[in-house]
Amino acid sequence: MSPLRRGPGLLVVLLLALVPSHEAAESTPGTRTRKIVDTGAGSAFSLFNLKSQSKFWTESVIRTEFEDLEGSASRDSSKKALLNFTRAGNIANYMSLAEVDSIYFSIPVNFIFIGFDGKGGHEFKLGPEELERWFTKIDHIFEQTRIPPVGEVLTPFYKTSVKKLKQYDLPLVSHINHNFSVHAVHMGEDVMSVFQHAIKVLSHREDLTESSEAVEALQQVDSDQMEHLFSTLVDHLQIQEAYNIFILNPKPLDKNTQYGYRKGFSESEINLLRENKTLQARILQSKSDKKHFLDIEKGVNRRPLYESHPLTSFSWTTADNMDVEDWSKKCKEALSNFELLKEAKSKDDIVYDKAVQILHGKKDEMHDILESALKSSDLKGLHAECLTDLWIGRDRFAFFDLSAGPFAWGPAVGGDGVRTELSLPNVAKTVGAVAEVTEEEAEEKLQETIRERFSSFGEEYHAVDILLAEIDVYELFAFKHCVGRRVQLALCKELDERMHELKSELEGYNTGVSDEISKNKALDALKRMEKWNLFKDTSEEHHSYTVARDSFLAHLGSMLWGSMRHVIAPSVSHRAHHFYEKLSFQLYFVTQEKVRNIKQLPINVKLITDGLSSLLLQSQKSMFSQHMYVSFIFLILVFSPIER
């Protein structure tokens, strides 16, 4: 026998060496502990030393080796082995395997925080102690539910006494459990600066018809390019095998600028493209060009972020600057080059660049829609996608931008898929609402308060009224921006000195010659000033700030928990309904115009059928029908009342 022939035969010999004897099987039938038969001298070859000489063991090769064994001297022992295997009843008994209650799959999850070192939005800072206090118990074991096929009798332990029960309120729990091992990763200022620059470079006005001088503007950020940026960071840190959730807290682009992420075109861009036939032809004739894409060479860090993963419990890991130094350098260089190419581009150029990215990028659903729309007469089928503040990538990562949005969409009355302005935690409305203002911001707020207070003055007023209005302004300002500050404002000290001067002026009304009305007003103001000290230096507990932080972290924890349940974990069945072996789909399209043939619709039917087929279980089969009358009959049968 040639060396290539010995490999498969040798496997059978080694397996038969583990076969229990016929006598042992007869003496202890059905037991798991069995004696091992002596097959004689072992082979001189080792299964693990064949290396390149071993060949792929197909079923035909193994079958041939069994035939060789049947004609060899070991025919009697092989018959005993086959009989022993038959009497074992199953493979578990034959291999002496013990039963287990559950199988646990370890699923590592990284929550990567970017912009929470005091250099991001609203200078919000998170520390390891605070994060561990909130997220230590986020590690969980999720039980996977099982959907039974039609015909299987369901007898769960909690309803064994109920007869002829067809529906069950509780799902069937399988023996498979998902053990989530969650870890927090903190990224420093260098990584935050890359994403801050990327948001600026990859964004442009959502409405191209607006004037560039408009004060309030809505910006859209290219989600495809941002996704590529995140994928390079994941590859660099060598955390591809884990699920990674990025939480971004960048500084806002501008005080009056709101932004979101979008894949594809906005409504104004589609209208511009629809009206410009020359631009459509130019896009169809275009060729792939690297300058339209963010060119960042992927690389890996010298050492992985985790040497061993998953770890035993929740932990906090800080990525050093050395870990991301090479990555940030490449990204900043690529973003700077991309920004230079973007300068002084017209509206047509912006739409052209985006269309070329889609046509010559990854072939996905958006690629097929745009290609089909450009070949149609009026860009049929091309519509604007919603702006969003979160994105789920093609690989094992997603990101939430807490500075983007907020956005709202979905059914107005509630239900599944509803997004509101409060769906994601808002740093500005929680922590930012009680954050300490700077000296410049305090000056502006004081001037605004003065203008509002003195704008109500009429022609008839007394001198004391001006002093009282000034006190009102300082009192309102001090309660908001001076009381309880950790770092005292210089403006508050100046106002404290001014309050002493005002007090002296009011006391002069009691000693000097003044009318009775002015004296009474001055006396009331002095009594009010004696009850409070607005500019005291004694430290106070920042209850409002603590409540705001706790409220933010509670909402953040809820969001991260939801991402584990709905984005990472498999779907959980709420009820143990049976599944059917065959599913029939009736495709019926409603359009504004009369269409005689489905081929005239700007719809890729194959993509729809492939998408629906991907939802089926392995044993299920699908059938699709596009006949209109069959669809009508099907709807009538489904929704018509049935007499029983």
Short mmCIF file of C-alpha atoms in Angstrom, two decimals, residues 95-575:
data_model
loop_
_atom_site.label_atom_id
_atom_site.label_comp_id
_atom_site.label_asym_id
_atom_site.label_seq_id
_atom_site.Cartn_x
_atom_site.Cartn_y
_atom_site.Cartn_z
CA MET A 95 -17.78 6.98 23.69
CA SER A 96 -18.66 7.05 27.42
CA LEU A 97 -19.81 10.69 27.31
CA ALA A 98 -21.67 12.10 30.31
CA GLU A 99 -24.74 14.30 29.90
CA VAL A 100 -24.47 18.05 30.44
CA ASP A 101 -27.22 20.45 31.46
CA SER A 102 -26.17 23.29 29.17
CA ILE A 103 -23.60 24.36 26.62
CA TYR A 104 -22.10 27.81 27.15
CA PHE A 105 -20.69 29.93 24.34
CA SER A 106 -18.35 32.71 25.43
CA ILE A 107 -19.17 35.95 23.61
CA PRO A 108 -16.70 38.79 24.27
CA VAL A 109 -18.15 42.31 24.03
CA ASN A 110 -16.19 45.56 24.17
CA PHE A 111 -17.81 48.89 25.04
CA ILE A 112 -15.31 51.40 23.65
CA PHE A 113 -15.67 54.93 25.06
CA ILE A 114 -14.30 57.80 22.95
CA GLY A 115 -14.45 61.39 24.19
CA PHE A 116 -15.06 60.68 27.88
CA ASP A 117 -11.71 61.91 29.17
CA GLY A 118 -12.80 65.52 29.72
CA LYS A 119 -11.76 66.56 26.19
CA GLY A 120 -15.01 65.64 24.42
CA GLY A 121 -18.50 67.09 24.41
CA HIS A 122 -19.27 69.28 27.46
CA GLU A 123 -15.92 68.16 28.93
CA PHE A 124 -17.65 65.10 30.35
CA LYS A 125 -15.30 62.70 32.11
CA LEU A 126 -15.87 59.07 33.09
CA GLY A 127 -13.55 57.17 35.39
CA PRO A 128 -13.03 53.43 35.90
CA GLU A 129 -14.53 53.43 39.43
CA GLU A 130 -17.72 55.12 38.27
CA LEU A 131 -18.09 52.89 35.22
CA GLU A 132 -17.47 49.69 37.18
CA ARG A 133 -20.06 50.77 39.75
CA TRP A 134 -22.68 51.03 37.01
CA PHE A 135 -21.69 48.24 34.63
CA THR A 136 -20.12 45.49 36.76
CA LYS A 137 -23.31 43.43 36.64
CA ILE A 138 -23.89 43.88 32.92
CA ASP A 139 -22.25 40.48 32.28
CA HIS A 140 -25.11 38.08 31.68
CA ILE A 141 -25.93 34.62 30.45
CA PHE A 142 -28.74 34.65 27.90
CA GLU A 143 -30.69 31.47 27.31
CA GLN A 144 -31.49 30.82 23.68
CA THR A 145 -35.05 29.79 22.95
CA ARG A 146 -35.97 27.04 20.54
CA ILE A 147 -38.73 27.10 17.93
CA PRO A 148 -40.19 23.62 17.39
CA PRO A 149 -41.30 22.30 13.98
CA VAL A 150 -44.92 21.53 13.15
CA GLY A 151 -46.01 18.20 14.59
CA GLU A 152 -43.74 18.22 17.63
CA VAL A 153 -45.63 17.65 20.87
CA LEU A 154 -44.77 20.36 23.37
CA THR A 155 -44.67 19.17 26.97
CA PRO A 156 -42.71 21.72 28.98
CA PHE A 157 -42.31 21.05 32.69
CA TYR A 158 -44.63 23.85 33.70
CA LYS A 159 -47.62 22.54 31.72
CA THR A 160 -47.34 18.77 31.86
CA SER A 161 -50.74 18.46 33.53
CA VAL A 162 -52.60 20.42 30.88
CA LYS A 163 -54.15 18.35 28.09
CA LYS A 164 -54.72 19.37 24.48
CA LEU A 165 -52.98 22.71 24.92
CA LYS A 166 -51.97 24.16 21.57
CA GLN A 167 -50.31 27.45 22.61
CA TYR A 168 -47.75 28.16 25.28
CA ASP A 169 -47.13 31.50 26.95
CA LEU A 170 -43.52 30.68 27.79
CA PRO A 171 -40.84 29.90 25.17
CA LEU A 172 -38.97 26.63 24.97
CA VAL A 173 -35.50 27.09 26.40
CA SER A 174 -32.74 25.18 24.66
CA HIS A 175 -29.57 23.81 26.23
CA ILE A 176 -27.48 26.53 24.57
CA ASN A 177 -26.53 29.60 26.61
CA HIS A 178 -24.67 32.72 25.51
CA ASN A 179 -22.19 33.84 28.15
CA PHE A 180 -21.47 37.53 27.55
CA SER A 181 -18.14 38.79 28.85
CA VAL A 182 -18.29 42.59 28.77
CA HIS A 183 -15.30 44.93 29.04
CA ALA A 184 -14.94 48.69 28.84
CA VAL A 185 -12.16 50.22 26.76
CA HIS A 186 -11.22 53.87 27.17
CA MET A 187 -9.68 55.70 24.21
CA GLY A 188 -7.62 58.82 24.74
CA GLU A 189 -7.55 62.28 23.22
CA ASP A 190 -5.59 61.16 20.14
CA VAL A 191 -8.38 58.85 18.96
CA MET A 192 -11.02 61.47 19.76
CA SER A 193 -9.20 64.04 17.62
CA VAL A 194 -9.27 61.63 14.64
CA PHE A 195 -13.03 61.14 14.80
CA GLN A 196 -13.61 64.83 15.51
CA HIS A 197 -11.69 65.66 12.33
CA ALA A 198 -13.46 62.90 10.38
CA ILE A 199 -16.92 64.25 11.26
CA LYS A 200 -15.89 67.67 9.97
CA VAL A 201 -14.25 66.38 6.76
CA LEU A 202 -16.91 63.80 5.83
CA SER A 203 -19.89 66.12 6.36
CA HIS A 204 -21.68 68.60 4.12
CA ARG A 205 -25.02 70.41 4.10
CA GLU A 206 -28.05 68.16 4.08
CA ASP A 207 -30.01 70.67 1.97
CA LEU A 208 -27.87 71.87 -0.95
CA THR A 209 -30.43 74.55 -1.82
CA GLU A 210 -29.77 76.44 1.43
CA SER A 211 -27.48 79.43 1.43
CA SER A 212 -24.03 78.88 2.87
CA GLU A 213 -24.61 81.92 5.09
CA ALA A 214 -27.55 80.31 6.91
CA VAL A 215 -27.10 80.44 10.68
CA GLU A 216 -28.70 77.09 11.49
CA ALA A 217 -27.66 74.21 9.25
CA LEU A 218 -28.22 70.46 9.22
CA GLN A 219 -25.15 68.46 8.19
CA GLN A 220 -25.00 64.87 6.94
CA VAL A 221 -21.94 62.69 7.52
CA ASP A 222 -21.00 59.91 5.09
CA SER A 223 -21.72 56.72 7.05
CA ASP A 224 -19.81 54.47 4.61
CA GLN A 225 -16.55 56.38 5.09
CA MET A 226 -17.05 56.51 8.87
CA GLU A 227 -17.66 52.76 8.89
CA HIS A 228 -14.36 52.24 7.08
CA LEU A 229 -12.61 54.40 9.68
CA PHE A 230 -14.00 52.32 12.54
CA SER A 231 -13.06 49.05 10.80
CA THR A 232 -9.42 50.17 10.53
CA LEU A 233 -9.37 50.88 14.28
CA VAL A 234 -10.85 47.45 15.05
CA ASP A 235 -8.24 45.75 12.86
CA HIS A 236 -5.43 47.80 14.38
CA LEU A 237 -6.38 46.83 17.94
CA GLN A 238 -6.89 43.18 16.87
CA ILE A 239 -10.35 42.91 18.42
CA GLN A 240 -12.15 41.57 15.32
CA GLU A 241 -13.27 38.39 17.08
CA ALA A 242 -15.19 40.33 19.74
CA TYR A 243 -18.34 42.41 19.34
CA ASN A 244 -17.44 46.08 19.65
CA ILE A 245 -19.83 48.91 20.56
CA PHE A 246 -18.31 52.39 20.17
CA ILE A 247 -19.79 55.24 22.22
CA LEU A 248 -18.75 58.63 20.81
CA ASN A 249 -18.94 61.94 22.67
CA PRO A 250 -17.33 64.46 20.29
CA LYS A 251 -17.59 68.20 20.59
CA PRO A 252 -20.45 69.64 18.49
CA LEU A 253 -19.46 71.01 15.08
CA ASP A 254 -20.97 74.38 15.93
CA LYS A 255 -23.35 75.89 18.42
CA ASN A 256 -26.19 76.03 15.89
CA THR A 257 -25.22 73.03 13.74
CA GLN A 258 -26.89 69.65 13.98
CA TYR A 259 -25.56 66.60 12.17
CA GLY A 260 -26.41 62.97 11.51
CA TYR A 261 -25.16 59.97 9.53
CA ARG A 262 -26.63 58.91 6.22
CA LYS A 263 -25.98 56.24 3.62
CA GLY A 264 -26.82 57.54 0.18
CA PHE A 265 -28.39 60.84 -0.84
CA SER A 266 -30.57 63.49 0.75
CA GLU A 267 -33.82 64.68 -0.85
CA SER A 268 -32.21 67.85 -2.25
CA GLU A 269 -29.35 65.83 -3.78
CA ILE A 270 -31.79 63.46 -5.48
CA ASN A 271 -33.76 66.41 -6.90
CA LEU A 272 -30.56 68.00 -8.18
CA LEU A 273 -29.50 64.73 -9.81
CA ARG A 274 -32.95 64.19 -11.33
CA GLU A 275 -32.94 67.61 -13.00
CA ASN A 276 -29.38 67.34 -14.34
CA LYS A 277 -29.28 64.76 -17.17
CA THR A 278 -25.70 65.69 -17.99
CA LEU A 279 -24.63 64.79 -14.47
CA GLN A 280 -26.41 61.44 -14.75
CA ALA A 281 -24.56 60.60 -17.95
CA ARG A 282 -21.28 61.70 -16.39
CA ILE A 283 -21.83 59.35 -13.45
CA LEU A 284 -22.67 56.40 -15.71
CA GLN A 285 -19.45 56.97 -17.67
CA SER A 286 -17.30 57.31 -14.54
CA LYS A 287 -14.58 54.90 -13.52
CA SER A 288 -13.25 53.89 -10.14
CA ASP A 289 -10.83 56.40 -8.63
CA LYS A 290 -9.10 56.12 -5.24
CA LYS A 291 -9.40 59.85 -4.62
CA HIS A 292 -13.15 59.44 -4.02
CA PHE A 293 -12.50 57.12 -1.07
CA LEU A 294 -10.84 57.60 2.29
CA ASP A 295 -7.54 55.84 1.68
CA ILE A 296 -6.36 54.39 5.00
CA GLU A 297 -4.04 51.43 4.92
CA LYS A 298 -5.08 48.75 7.39
CA GLY A 299 -2.51 47.53 9.86
CA VAL A 300 -2.24 45.81 13.23
CA ASN A 301 -0.83 46.94 16.53
CA ARG A 302 2.37 45.40 17.81
CA ARG A 303 0.43 43.79 20.63
CA PRO A 304 -3.30 43.02 20.83
CA LEU A 305 -5.48 45.05 23.14
CA TYR A 306 -6.24 41.83 25.04
CA GLU A 307 -3.63 39.10 25.30
CA SER A 308 -6.31 36.68 26.51
CA HIS A 309 -9.96 37.26 25.80
CA PRO A 310 -12.58 36.95 27.17
CA LEU A 311 -11.55 37.90 30.69
CA THR A 312 -13.23 36.59 33.81
CA SER A 313 -15.25 39.68 34.76
CA PHE A 314 -16.03 43.25 33.79
CA SER A 315 -12.84 45.28 33.50
CA TRP A 316 -11.64 48.70 32.44
CA THR A 317 -8.85 48.92 29.88
CA THR A 318 -7.15 52.12 28.78
CA ALA A 319 -5.57 52.16 25.33
CA ASP A 320 -2.17 53.83 25.53
CA ASN A 321 -1.07 56.42 23.01
CA MET A 322 1.53 53.94 21.79
CA ASP A 323 -1.26 51.50 20.91
CA VAL A 324 -2.92 53.93 18.49
CA GLU A 325 -0.04 56.19 17.49
CA ASP A 326 0.52 54.61 14.06
CA TRP A 327 -3.21 54.37 13.37
CA SER A 328 -3.94 57.99 14.26
CA LYS A 329 -1.02 59.21 12.17
CA LYS A 330 -2.30 57.36 9.07
CA CYS A 331 -5.87 58.55 9.63
CA LYS A 332 -4.94 62.20 10.11
CA GLU A 333 -2.85 62.15 6.95
CA ALA A 334 -5.63 60.51 4.92
CA LEU A 335 -8.26 62.92 6.28
CA SER A 336 -6.09 65.95 5.50
CA ASN A 337 -5.61 64.78 1.90
CA PHE A 338 -9.34 64.09 1.56
CA GLU A 339 -10.12 67.56 2.93
CA LEU A 340 -7.89 69.23 0.33
CA LEU A 341 -9.70 67.43 -2.49
CA LYS A 342 -13.04 68.47 -1.03
CA GLU A 343 -12.32 72.21 -0.99
CA ALA A 344 -14.12 74.54 -3.41
CA LYS A 345 -16.35 71.81 -4.83
CA SER A 346 -19.69 72.72 -6.35
CA LYS A 347 -23.03 71.10 -5.57
CA ASP A 348 -22.77 68.95 -8.71
CA ASP A 349 -19.32 67.76 -7.69
CA ILE A 350 -20.56 66.75 -4.23
CA VAL A 351 -23.35 64.63 -5.73
CA TYR A 352 -20.99 63.20 -8.36
CA ASP A 353 -18.40 62.13 -5.78
CA LYS A 354 -21.03 60.41 -3.67
CA ALA A 355 -22.53 58.60 -6.66
CA VAL A 356 -19.09 57.37 -7.78
CA GLN A 357 -18.40 56.08 -4.27
CA ILE A 358 -21.61 54.04 -4.34
CA LEU A 359 -21.23 52.74 -7.91
CA HIS A 360 -17.58 51.74 -7.61
CA GLY A 361 -17.55 50.77 -3.94
CA LYS A 362 -18.88 47.63 -2.32
CA LYS A 363 -21.74 46.09 -4.25
CA ASP A 364 -24.68 46.23 -1.88
CA GLU A 365 -28.35 47.16 -2.04
CA MET A 366 -27.62 50.88 -2.44
CA HIS A 367 -25.32 50.11 -5.39
CA ASP A 368 -28.07 48.17 -7.19
CA ILE A 369 -30.71 50.83 -6.47
CA LEU A 370 -28.56 53.67 -7.81
CA GLU A 371 -27.46 51.72 -10.88
CA SER A 372 -31.07 50.82 -11.71
CA ALA A 373 -32.26 54.39 -11.05
CA LEU A 374 -29.65 55.96 -13.33
CA LYS A 375 -30.73 53.67 -16.16
CA SER A 376 -34.39 54.63 -15.72
CA SER A 377 -35.91 57.79 -17.10
CA ASP A 378 -36.67 59.59 -13.85
CA LEU A 379 -34.47 58.00 -11.14
CA LYS A 380 -37.28 55.67 -10.10
CA GLY A 381 -36.69 53.82 -6.86
CA LEU A 382 -34.08 56.26 -5.52
CA HIS A 383 -35.18 57.86 -2.27
CA ALA A 384 -33.56 59.60 0.68
CA GLU A 385 -32.57 57.54 3.70
CA CYS A 386 -33.18 58.79 7.24
CA LEU A 387 -30.51 60.64 9.16
CA THR A 388 -29.41 58.67 12.20
CA ASP A 389 -27.16 58.96 15.23
CA LEU A 390 -26.24 55.28 15.38
CA TRP A 391 -24.83 52.84 12.83
CA ILE A 392 -24.38 49.05 12.68
CA GLY A 393 -21.40 48.07 10.55
CA ARG A 394 -20.97 45.13 8.21
CA ASP A 395 -18.51 43.55 10.63
CA ARG A 396 -18.87 42.98 14.36
CA PHE A 397 -19.14 46.60 15.45
CA ALA A 398 -21.62 49.43 15.83
CA PHE A 399 -21.29 53.02 17.01
CA PHE A 400 -23.48 55.54 18.83
CA ASP A 401 -22.77 59.25 18.49
CA LEU A 402 -24.21 61.05 21.51
CA SER A 403 -23.52 64.48 19.98
CA ALA A 404 -25.42 63.77 16.77
CA GLY A 405 -29.14 64.30 16.32
CA PRO A 406 -31.41 63.76 18.06
CA PHE A 407 -33.75 62.29 15.44
CA ALA A 408 -37.24 60.83 15.57
CA TRP A 409 -39.02 58.51 13.16
CA GLY A 410 -41.40 55.59 13.09
CA PRO A 411 -45.11 55.22 13.92
CA ALA A 412 -46.48 58.35 15.56
CA VAL A 413 -48.64 56.39 18.00
CA GLY A 414 -45.85 54.11 19.20
CA GLY A 415 -44.90 50.52 18.58
CA ASP A 416 -41.87 48.64 17.28
CA GLY A 417 -39.20 50.64 15.49
CA VAL A 418 -40.08 54.01 17.03
CA ARG A 419 -37.21 56.45 17.55
CA THR A 420 -37.70 59.57 19.64
CA GLU A 421 -35.41 62.38 20.72
CA LEU A 422 -34.94 60.58 24.04
CA SER A 423 -34.00 57.15 22.62
CA LEU A 424 -30.29 57.81 23.18
CA PRO A 425 -28.79 59.47 26.26
CA ASN A 426 -28.18 63.17 25.68
CA VAL A 427 -25.07 64.68 27.24
CA ALA A 428 -26.19 68.24 26.53
CA LYS A 429 -29.60 67.87 28.20
CA THR A 430 -28.35 65.99 31.26
CA VAL A 431 -24.75 66.66 32.21
CA GLY A 432 -24.41 69.69 29.94
CA ALA A 433 -27.49 71.36 31.39
CA VAL A 434 -25.82 71.69 34.79
CA ALA A 435 -22.24 72.04 33.61
CA GLU A 436 -20.27 75.06 34.74
CA VAL A 437 -20.06 77.89 32.22
CA THR A 438 -16.81 79.60 31.27
CA GLU A 439 -15.95 83.25 31.90
CA GLU A 440 -16.85 84.26 28.33
CA GLU A 441 -20.18 82.41 28.44
CA ALA A 442 -20.97 83.97 31.82
CA GLU A 443 -20.38 87.48 30.40
CA GLU A 444 -22.78 86.78 27.53
CA LYS A 445 -25.46 85.38 29.83
CA LEU A 446 -25.19 88.38 32.14
CA GLN A 447 -25.64 90.81 29.25
CA GLU A 448 -28.65 88.85 27.99
CA THR A 449 -30.24 88.96 31.45
CA ILE A 450 -29.64 92.73 31.71
CA ARG A 451 -31.23 93.36 28.30
CA GLU A 452 -34.28 91.26 29.15
CA ARG A 453 -34.81 92.93 32.54
CA PHE A 454 -34.41 96.56 31.43
CA SER A 455 -36.40 96.15 28.21
CA SER A 456 -39.63 96.30 30.26
CA PHE A 457 -38.94 99.76 31.68
CA GLY A 458 -41.37 102.47 30.65
CA GLU A 459 -41.05 106.26 30.70
CA GLU A 460 -42.14 106.75 34.32
CA TYR A 461 -39.79 105.16 36.81
CA HIS A 462 -37.80 106.21 39.87
CA ALA A 463 -34.07 105.97 40.46
CA VAL A 464 -34.65 103.29 43.06
CA ASP A 465 -36.38 101.16 40.42
CA ILE A 466 -33.12 100.96 38.46
CA LEU A 467 -31.28 99.77 41.57
CA LEU A 468 -33.94 97.15 42.25
CA ALA A 469 -33.78 95.92 38.65
CA GLU A 470 -30.01 95.66 38.92
CA ILE A 471 -30.38 93.57 42.09
CA ASP A 472 -32.87 91.30 40.30
CA VAL A 473 -30.37 90.72 37.50
CA TYR A 474 -27.50 89.89 39.85
CA GLU A 475 -29.69 87.65 41.98
CA LEU A 476 -30.94 85.64 38.99
CA PHE A 477 -27.45 85.34 37.51
CA ALA A 478 -25.84 84.36 40.82
CA PHE A 479 -28.31 81.57 41.56
CA LYS A 480 -27.61 80.04 38.15
CA HIS A 481 -23.86 80.50 37.76
CA CYS A 482 -22.24 81.46 41.07
CA VAL A 483 -23.80 79.37 43.84
CA GLY A 484 -22.16 75.98 44.39
CA ARG A 485 -19.41 76.29 41.79
CA ARG A 486 -16.28 74.24 42.27
CA VAL A 487 -14.19 76.97 40.60
CA GLN A 488 -15.37 80.49 41.36
CA LEU A 489 -15.84 82.87 38.44
CA ALA A 490 -14.01 86.19 38.48
CA LEU A 491 -17.25 87.82 37.34
CA CYS A 492 -19.01 86.58 40.48
CA LYS A 493 -16.41 88.33 42.64
CA GLU A 494 -16.95 91.56 40.73
CA LEU A 495 -20.71 91.29 41.20
CA ASP A 496 -20.21 90.67 44.92
CA GLU A 497 -18.37 93.99 45.18
CA ARG A 498 -21.11 95.70 43.19
CA MET A 499 -23.75 94.26 45.56
CA HIS A 500 -22.04 95.93 48.53
CA GLU A 501 -22.17 99.24 46.65
CA LEU A 502 -25.87 98.74 45.90
CA LYS A 503 -26.52 98.03 49.56
CA SER A 504 -24.88 101.33 50.55
CA GLU A 505 -26.94 103.22 47.97
CA LEU A 506 -30.18 101.68 49.23
CA GLU A 507 -29.33 102.55 52.83
CA GLY A 508 -28.95 106.18 51.70
CA TYR A 509 -32.68 106.31 50.92
CA ASN A 510 -33.49 105.82 54.61
CA THR A 511 -31.21 108.61 55.84
CA GLY A 512 -31.61 111.10 53.00
CA VAL A 513 -34.57 113.11 51.80
CA SER A 514 -36.67 110.74 49.68
CA ASP A 515 -40.32 110.18 49.03
CA GLU A 516 -42.16 107.53 50.99
CA ILE A 517 -42.54 105.15 48.03
CA SER A 518 -38.80 105.05 47.37
CA LYS A 519 -38.05 104.52 51.06
CA ASN A 520 -40.40 101.54 51.26
CA LYS A 521 -38.92 99.97 48.11
CA ALA A 522 -35.38 100.40 49.42
CA LEU A 523 -36.32 98.93 52.81
CA ASP A 524 -37.90 95.84 51.22
CA ALA A 525 -34.81 95.32 49.05
CA LEU A 526 -32.48 95.53 52.07
CA LYS A 527 -34.55 92.97 53.99
CA ARG A 528 -34.37 90.63 51.01
CA MET A 529 -30.59 91.05 50.69
CA GLU A 530 -30.04 90.20 54.37
CA LYS A 531 -31.55 86.72 53.91
CA TRP A 532 -29.08 85.45 51.34
CA ASN A 533 -25.46 85.62 50.40
CA LEU A 534 -25.27 84.89 46.69
CA PHE A 535 -21.51 84.96 46.38
CA LYS A 536 -20.44 82.88 49.37
CA ASP A 537 -17.33 80.72 48.98
CA THR A 538 -18.50 77.78 51.13
CA SER A 539 -18.56 74.54 49.14
CA GLU A 540 -21.86 72.72 48.62
CA GLU A 541 -22.73 69.25 47.46
CA HIS A 542 -23.58 69.31 43.80
CA HIS A 543 -26.83 67.41 44.03
CA SER A 544 -28.07 68.53 40.63
CA TYR A 545 -24.81 67.53 38.95
CA THR A 546 -24.81 64.11 40.64
CA VAL A 547 -28.41 63.44 39.66
CA ALA A 548 -27.62 64.48 36.08
CA ARG A 549 -24.64 62.10 35.89
CA ASP A 550 -26.59 59.23 37.41
CA SER A 551 -29.48 59.86 35.04
CA PHE A 552 -27.11 59.86 32.06
CA LEU A 553 -25.30 56.69 33.16
CA ALA A 554 -28.58 54.89 33.85
CA HIS A 555 -29.81 55.73 30.34
CA LEU A 556 -26.43 54.73 28.87
CA GLY A 557 -26.54 51.40 30.68
CA SER A 558 -30.04 50.76 29.38
CA MET A 559 -28.88 51.51 25.82
CA LEU A 560 -25.87 49.19 26.08
CA TRP A 561 -28.02 46.45 27.59
CA GLY A 562 -30.45 46.83 24.70
CA SER A 563 -27.61 46.59 22.18
CA MET A 564 -26.55 43.27 23.70
CA ARG A 565 -30.11 41.96 23.62
CA HIS A 566 -31.12 43.09 20.14
CA VAL A 567 -27.93 43.72 18.12
CA ILE A 568 -25.55 41.01 19.36
CA ALA A 569 -27.66 38.27 20.93
CA PRO A 570 -29.85 36.03 18.75
CA SER A 571 -33.54 36.81 18.69
CA VAL A 572 -35.54 35.45 21.59
CA SER A 573 -38.91 33.90 20.84
CA HIS A 574 -41.69 35.32 23.02
CA ARG A 575 -43.96 32.35 22.35
#
